[in-house]
Amino acid sequence: MMQPTILHRLSEIIETRKRADDTSSSYVAKLLHGGHDKILKKIAEESAETLMASKDGDAQHVVRETADLWFHCLILLSYHGLTPEDVLKELERREGVSGIAEKASRNVGEKG
């Protein structure tokens, strides 16, 4: 199994680009400086492309679109001051717990 090291390396690159003053040479910097709505719009776009790739049944296209989606989710995490480690810890917390039981254990007002 491949280690999540690539997620950490990408996260570090995103953090570096986040601090860039010049957004003309960095897509990540431009997206982050564009604000929350711009990032959310891009994630919605990538989500839709992933769904359409799945619907088309092209496995390699699904992989490419999922990579795009994950990359943009890393940008969203950075925007919120979070890291892949935060998500991995949550997945680890859920490991071995029934999805039904995990969802029922959440607070009533908690989303998701």
CSV table of N, CA and C in Angstrom, one decimal, residues 25-79:
chain,number,residue,atom,x,y,z
A,25,SER,N,2.2,33.5,-11.0
A,25,SER,CA,3.0,32.4,-11.4
A,25,SER,C,2.5,31.1,-10.6
A,26,SER,N,1.5,31.2,-9.8
A,26,SER,CA,1.1,30.0,-9.1
A,26,SER,C,-0.5,29.8,-9.1
A,27,TYR,N,-0.9,28.7,-9.7
A,27,TYR,CA,-2.4,28.4,-9.7
A,27,TYR,C,-2.9,28.3,-8.3
A,28,VAL,N,-2.2,27.7,-7.4
A,28,VAL,CA,-2.6,27.5,-6.0
A,28,VAL,C,-2.7,28.8,-5.3
A,29,ALA,N,-1.7,29.7,-5.5
A,29,ALA,CA,-1.8,31.0,-4.8
A,29,ALA,C,-3.0,31.8,-5.4
A,30,LYS,N,-3.2,31.7,-6.7
A,30,LYS,CA,-4.3,32.5,-7.3
A,30,LYS,C,-5.6,32.0,-6.7
A,31,LEU,N,-5.8,30.7,-6.6
A,31,LEU,CA,-7.0,30.1,-6.1
A,31,LEU,C,-7.2,30.5,-4.6
A,32,LEU,N,-6.2,30.4,-3.8
A,32,LEU,CA,-6.3,30.7,-2.4
A,32,LEU,C,-6.6,32.2,-2.2
A,33,HIS,N,-5.9,33.0,-3.0
A,33,HIS,CA,-6.1,34.5,-2.8
A,33,HIS,C,-7.5,34.9,-3.4
A,34,GLY,N,-8.1,34.0,-4.2
A,34,GLY,CA,-9.4,34.2,-4.8
A,34,GLY,C,-10.5,34.1,-3.8
A,35,GLY,N,-10.2,33.4,-2.7
A,35,GLY,CA,-11.1,33.3,-1.6
A,35,GLY,C,-11.9,32.0,-1.5
A,36,HIS,N,-12.7,31.9,-0.5
A,36,HIS,CA,-13.5,30.7,-0.2
A,36,HIS,C,-14.4,30.3,-1.3
A,37,ASP,N,-15.2,31.2,-1.8
A,37,ASP,CA,-16.1,30.9,-2.8
A,37,ASP,C,-15.5,30.4,-4.1
A,38,LYS,N,-14.3,30.9,-4.5
A,38,LYS,CA,-13.6,30.4,-5.6
A,38,LYS,C,-13.1,29.0,-5.4
A,39,ILE,N,-12.7,28.7,-4.3
A,39,ILE,CA,-12.2,27.3,-3.9
A,39,ILE,C,-13.4,26.4,-4.0
A,40,LEU,N,-14.5,26.8,-3.3
A,40,LEU,CA,-15.7,25.9,-3.3
A,40,LEU,C,-16.2,25.7,-4.7
A,41,LYS,N,-16.2,26.7,-5.6
A,41,LYS,CA,-16.7,26.5,-6.9
A,41,LYS,C,-15.8,25.5,-7.7
A,42,LYS,N,-14.5,25.6,-7.5
A,42,LYS,CA,-13.6,24.6,-8.1
A,42,LYS,C,-13.8,23.2,-7.6
A,43,ILE,N,-14.1,23.0,-6.3
A,43,ILE,CA,-14.4,21.7,-5.8
A,43,ILE,C,-15.7,21.2,-6.4
A,44,ALA,N,-16.7,22.0,-6.5
A,44,ALA,CA,-17.9,21.6,-7.1
A,44,ALA,C,-17.7,21.1,-8.5
A,45,GLU,N,-16.9,21.9,-9.3
A,45,GLU,CA,-16.6,21.5,-10.7
A,45,GLU,C,-15.9,20.2,-10.7
A,46,GLU,N,-14.9,20.0,-9.9
A,46,GLU,CA,-14.1,18.8,-9.9
A,46,GLU,C,-15.0,17.6,-9.4
A,47,SER,N,-15.9,17.8,-8.5
A,47,SER,CA,-16.8,16.8,-8.1
A,47,SER,C,-17.7,16.3,-9.2
A,48,ALA,N,-18.2,17.3,-9.9
A,48,ALA,CA,-19.1,17.0,-11.1
A,48,ALA,C,-18.3,16.2,-12.1
A,49,GLU,N,-17.1,16.6,-12.4
A,49,GLU,CA,-16.3,15.9,-13.4
A,49,GLU,C,-15.9,14.5,-13.0
A,50,THR,N,-15.7,14.3,-11.7
A,50,THR,CA,-15.5,12.9,-11.2
A,50,THR,C,-16.8,12.1,-11.3
A,51,LEU,N,-17.9,12.6,-11.0
A,51,LEU,CA,-19.2,11.9,-11.2
A,51,LEU,C,-19.4,11.5,-12.7
A,52,MET,N,-19.1,12.5,-13.6
A,52,MET,CA,-19.3,12.2,-15.0
A,52,MET,C,-18.4,11.1,-15.5
A,53,ALA,N,-17.1,11.2,-15.0
A,53,ALA,CA,-16.2,10.1,-15.4
A,53,ALA,C,-16.6,8.8,-15.0
A,54,SER,N,-17.2,8.7,-13.8
A,54,SER,CA,-17.7,7.4,-13.2
A,54,SER,C,-18.9,7.0,-14.1
A,55,LYS,N,-19.7,7.9,-14.4
A,55,LYS,CA,-20.9,7.5,-15.2
A,55,LYS,C,-20.5,7.0,-16.6
A,56,ASP,N,-19.4,7.6,-17.1
A,56,ASP,CA,-18.9,7.1,-18.4
A,56,ASP,C,-18.2,5.7,-18.4
A,57,GLY,N,-17.9,5.3,-17.1
A,57,GLY,CA,-17.3,4.0,-16.9
A,57,GLY,C,-15.8,3.9,-17.3
A,58,ASP,N,-15.1,5.0,-17.5
A,58,ASP,CA,-13.7,5.0,-17.8
A,58,ASP,C,-12.9,5.1,-16.6
A,59,ALA,N,-12.3,3.9,-16.2
A,59,ALA,CA,-11.6,3.9,-14.9
A,59,ALA,C,-10.5,4.8,-14.8
A,60,GLN,N,-9.7,5.0,-15.8
A,60,GLN,CA,-8.5,5.9,-15.8
A,60,GLN,C,-9.0,7.3,-15.7
A,61,HIS,N,-10.1,7.7,-16.3
A,61,HIS,CA,-10.6,9.0,-16.2
A,61,HIS,C,-11.1,9.3,-14.8
A,62,VAL,N,-11.7,8.3,-14.2
A,62,VAL,CA,-12.1,8.4,-12.8
A,62,VAL,C,-10.9,8.7,-11.9
A,63,VAL,N,-9.8,8.0,-12.1
A,63,VAL,CA,-8.6,8.2,-11.3
A,63,VAL,C,-8.1,9.6,-11.5
A,64,ARG,N,-8.0,10.1,-12.8
A,64,ARG,CA,-7.5,11.5,-13.0
A,64,ARG,C,-8.4,12.5,-12.4
A,65,GLU,N,-9.7,12.4,-12.5
A,65,GLU,CA,-10.6,13.4,-12.0
A,65,GLU,C,-10.6,13.3,-10.4
A,66,THR,N,-10.5,12.1,-9.9
A,66,THR,CA,-10.4,12.0,-8.4
A,66,THR,C,-9.2,12.7,-7.9
A,67,ALA,N,-8.1,12.5,-8.6
A,67,ALA,CA,-6.8,13.2,-8.2
A,67,ALA,C,-7.0,14.7,-8.2
A,68,ASP,N,-7.7,15.2,-9.3
A,68,ASP,CA,-8.0,16.7,-9.3
A,68,ASP,C,-8.9,17.1,-8.1
A,69,LEU,N,-9.9,16.3,-7.8
A,69,LEU,CA,-10.7,16.6,-6.7
A,69,LEU,C,-10.0,16.6,-5.4
A,70,TRP,N,-9.2,15.6,-5.1
A,70,TRP,CA,-8.4,15.5,-3.9
A,70,TRP,C,-7.4,16.7,-3.8
A,71,PHE,N,-6.8,17.0,-4.9
A,71,PHE,CA,-5.9,18.2,-4.9
A,71,PHE,C,-6.6,19.4,-4.4
A,72,HIS,N,-7.7,19.7,-5.0
A,72,HIS,CA,-8.5,20.9,-4.6
A,72,HIS,C,-9.0,20.8,-3.2
A,73,CYS,N,-9.3,19.6,-2.7
A,73,CYS,CA,-9.7,19.4,-1.3
A,73,CYS,C,-8.5,19.8,-0.4
A,74,LEU,N,-7.3,19.4,-0.8
A,74,LEU,CA,-6.1,19.8,-0.1
A,74,LEU,C,-6.0,21.3,0.0
A,75,ILE,N,-6.3,22.0,-1.1
A,75,ILE,CA,-6.3,23.5,-1.1
A,75,ILE,C,-7.3,24.0,-0.1
A,76,LEU,N,-8.5,23.4,-0.1
A,76,LEU,CA,-9.6,23.8,0.9
A,76,LEU,C,-9.1,23.6,2.3
A,77,LEU,N,-8.5,22.4,2.6
A,77,LEU,CA,-8.0,22.2,3.9
A,77,LEU,C,-7.0,23.3,4.3
A,78,SER,N,-6.1,23.6,3.4
A,78,SER,CA,-5.1,24.7,3.7
A,78,SER,C,-5.8,26.0,4.0
A,79,TYR,N,-6.8,26.3,3.2
A,79,TYR,CA,-7.6,27.5,3.5
A,79,TYR,C,-8.1,27.6,4.9
